[in-house]
Short mmCIF file of C-alpha atoms in Angstrom, two decimals:
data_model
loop_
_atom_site.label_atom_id
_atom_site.label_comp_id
_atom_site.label_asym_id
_atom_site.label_seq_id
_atom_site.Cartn_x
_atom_site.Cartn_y
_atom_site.Cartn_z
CA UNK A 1 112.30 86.60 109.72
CA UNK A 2 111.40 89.91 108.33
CA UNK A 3 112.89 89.32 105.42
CA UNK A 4 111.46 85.67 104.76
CA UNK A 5 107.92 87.51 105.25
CA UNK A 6 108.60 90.05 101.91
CA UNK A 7 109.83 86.76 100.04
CA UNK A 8 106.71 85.07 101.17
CA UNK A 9 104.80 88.03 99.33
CA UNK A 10 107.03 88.43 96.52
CA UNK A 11 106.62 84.18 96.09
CA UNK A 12 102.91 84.90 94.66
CA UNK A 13 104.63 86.54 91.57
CA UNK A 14 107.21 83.89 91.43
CA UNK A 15 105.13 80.92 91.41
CA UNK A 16 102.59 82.58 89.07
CA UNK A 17 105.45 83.39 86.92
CA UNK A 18 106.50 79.75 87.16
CA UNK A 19 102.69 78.36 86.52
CA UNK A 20 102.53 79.94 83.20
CA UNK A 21 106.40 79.39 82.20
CA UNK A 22 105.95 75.76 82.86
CA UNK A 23 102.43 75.69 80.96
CA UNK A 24 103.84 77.33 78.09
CA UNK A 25 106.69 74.60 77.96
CA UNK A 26 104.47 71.55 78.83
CA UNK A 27 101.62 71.92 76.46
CA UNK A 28 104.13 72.69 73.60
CA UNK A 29 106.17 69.33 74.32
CA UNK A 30 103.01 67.47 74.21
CA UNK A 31 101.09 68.97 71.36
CA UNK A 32 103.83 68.55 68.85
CA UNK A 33 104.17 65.17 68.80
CA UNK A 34 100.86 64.45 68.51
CA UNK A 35 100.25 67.10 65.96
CA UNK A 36 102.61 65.57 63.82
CA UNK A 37 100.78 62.04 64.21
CA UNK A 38 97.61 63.33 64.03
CA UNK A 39 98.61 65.63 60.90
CA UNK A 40 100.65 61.94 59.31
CA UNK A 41 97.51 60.00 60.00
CA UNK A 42 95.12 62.53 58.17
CA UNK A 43 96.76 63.20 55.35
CA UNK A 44 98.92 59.50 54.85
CA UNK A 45 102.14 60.75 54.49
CA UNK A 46 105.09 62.88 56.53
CA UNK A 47 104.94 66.17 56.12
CA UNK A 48 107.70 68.68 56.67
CA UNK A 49 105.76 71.50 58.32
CA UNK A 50 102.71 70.83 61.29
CA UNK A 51 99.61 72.76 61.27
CA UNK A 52 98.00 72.46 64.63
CA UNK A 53 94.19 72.22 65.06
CA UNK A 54 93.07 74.47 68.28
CA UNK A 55 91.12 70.90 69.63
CA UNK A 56 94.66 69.46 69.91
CA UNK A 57 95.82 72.31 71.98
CA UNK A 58 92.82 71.77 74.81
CA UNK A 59 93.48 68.43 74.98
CA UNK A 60 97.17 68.26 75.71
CA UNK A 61 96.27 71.28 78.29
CA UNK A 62 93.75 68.72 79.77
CA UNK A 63 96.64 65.99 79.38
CA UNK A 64 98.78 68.19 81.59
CA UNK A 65 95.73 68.98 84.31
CA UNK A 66 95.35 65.30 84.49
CA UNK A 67 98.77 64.76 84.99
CA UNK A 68 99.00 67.56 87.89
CA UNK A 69 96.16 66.30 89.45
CA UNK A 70 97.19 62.89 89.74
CA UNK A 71 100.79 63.34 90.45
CA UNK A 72 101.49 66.82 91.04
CA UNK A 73 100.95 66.26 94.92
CA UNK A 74 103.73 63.63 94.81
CA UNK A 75 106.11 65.45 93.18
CA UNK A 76 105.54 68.94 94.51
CA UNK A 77 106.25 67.01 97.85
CA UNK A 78 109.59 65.20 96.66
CA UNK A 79 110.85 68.11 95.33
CA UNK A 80 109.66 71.26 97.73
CA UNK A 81 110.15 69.52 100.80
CA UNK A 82 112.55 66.49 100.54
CA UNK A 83 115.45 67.71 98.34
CA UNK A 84 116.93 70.70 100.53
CA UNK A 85 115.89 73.09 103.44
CA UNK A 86 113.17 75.38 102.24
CA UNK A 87 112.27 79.14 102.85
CA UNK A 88 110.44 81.78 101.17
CA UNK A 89 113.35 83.36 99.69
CA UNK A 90 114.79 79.63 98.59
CA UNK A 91 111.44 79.05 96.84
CA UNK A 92 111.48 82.50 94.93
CA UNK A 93 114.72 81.94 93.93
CA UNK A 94 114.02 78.50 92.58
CA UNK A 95 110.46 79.75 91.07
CA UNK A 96 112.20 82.53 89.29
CA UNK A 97 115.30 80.42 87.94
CA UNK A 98 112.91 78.07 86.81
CA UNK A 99 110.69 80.30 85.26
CA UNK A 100 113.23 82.31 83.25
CA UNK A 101 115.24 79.14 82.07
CA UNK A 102 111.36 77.66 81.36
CA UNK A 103 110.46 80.74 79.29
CA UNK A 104 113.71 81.08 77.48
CA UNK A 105 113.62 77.32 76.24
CA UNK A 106 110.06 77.57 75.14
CA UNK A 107 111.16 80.92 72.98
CA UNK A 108 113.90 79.37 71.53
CA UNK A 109 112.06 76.14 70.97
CA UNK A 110 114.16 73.89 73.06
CA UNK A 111 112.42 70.85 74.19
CA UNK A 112 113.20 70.54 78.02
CA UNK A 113 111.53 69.18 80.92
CA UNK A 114 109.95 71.38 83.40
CA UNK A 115 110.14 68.99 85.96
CA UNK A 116 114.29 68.56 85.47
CA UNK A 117 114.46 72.29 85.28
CA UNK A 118 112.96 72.80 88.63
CA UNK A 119 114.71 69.96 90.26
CA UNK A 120 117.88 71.90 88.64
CA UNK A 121 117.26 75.37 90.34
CA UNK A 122 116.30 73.48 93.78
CA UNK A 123 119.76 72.09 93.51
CA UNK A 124 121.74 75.28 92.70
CA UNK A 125 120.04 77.23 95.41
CA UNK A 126 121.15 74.12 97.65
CA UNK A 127 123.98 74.49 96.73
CA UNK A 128 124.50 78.49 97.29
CA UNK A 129 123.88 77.87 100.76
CA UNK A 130 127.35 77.48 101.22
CA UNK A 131 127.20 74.57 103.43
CA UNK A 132 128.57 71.43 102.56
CA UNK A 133 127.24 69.28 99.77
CA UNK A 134 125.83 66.27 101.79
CA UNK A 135 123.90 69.31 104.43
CA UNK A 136 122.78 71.25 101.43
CA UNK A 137 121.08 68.80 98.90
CA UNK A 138 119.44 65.42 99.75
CA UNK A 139 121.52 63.32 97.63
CA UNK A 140 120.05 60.23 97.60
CA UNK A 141 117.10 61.61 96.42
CA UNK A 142 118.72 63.32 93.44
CA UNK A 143 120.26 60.13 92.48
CA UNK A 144 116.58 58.76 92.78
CA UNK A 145 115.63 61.50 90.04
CA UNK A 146 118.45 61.48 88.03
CA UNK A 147 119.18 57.45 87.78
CA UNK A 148 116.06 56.80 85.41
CA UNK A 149 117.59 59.63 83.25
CA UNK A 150 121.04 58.39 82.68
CA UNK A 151 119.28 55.26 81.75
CA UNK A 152 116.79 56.78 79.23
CA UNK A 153 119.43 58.32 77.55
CA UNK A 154 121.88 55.53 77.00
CA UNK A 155 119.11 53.19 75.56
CA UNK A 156 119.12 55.76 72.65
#
């Protein structure tokens, strides 16, 4: 109990931490797509290389508000309450995996998804419990998550 109170504390750092890591990822996934249209449709051709207006940035930051607003709750829910036990030093763990593995993709220029990630580091910290598989994680859920990816990907 003692314990789980200094994780509570130390979870302000982590979950800031995990804010910006998963702001710096999300706006980048969204702008450059739409750069690239936006840059095609201006000038009428492909081009190799993107030049990014600043307007383009503050929108897809307001695309990804809008999106947290209006489904942030949901999913917050699903995956901080519903997938595996919770504690303060579960949730710094996860905020902190998440993070780093957030900030490393966005400086290498991976295109990843925040959401997966996080889902990802609530399962390995499941997991590290050391209790068995079916106690640890809620699997049906994860199959729930995990399902519409398989399917995305084969379509391909």
């Amino acid at each position: 109990p003692e314990l789980e109170r200094v994780f509570a504390s130390a979870q302000v750092c982590s979950a800031s931490l995990a804010a910006f890591a998963a702001g710096a990822n999300d706006v980048a996934n969204e702008v450059a797509p739409l750069a690239a249209i936006w840059q095609t449709y201006r000038d009428g051709r492909v081009a190799e290389s993107v030049r990014t207006p600043k307007w383009l940035f503050a929108y897809a930051g307001a695309g990804v508000a809008a999106g947290l607003a209006l489904f942030g709750s949901r999913v917050m829910r699903t995956v901080g309450r519903d997938a595996t036990k919770m504690t303060p030093a579960r949730g710094f763990n996860i905020e902190l995996g998440y993070a780093l593995a957030s900030l490393v993709a966005s400086a290498e220029g991976w295109p990843v998804s925040t959401t997966q990630l996080c889902v990802g580091a609530v399962v390995g910290v499941g997991l590290a419990s050391g209790t068995d598989v079916s106690k640890a994680v809620n699997l049906k859920l994860l199959g729930r998550i995990f399902a519409p990816r398989g399917v995305a990907t084969k379509l391909r």
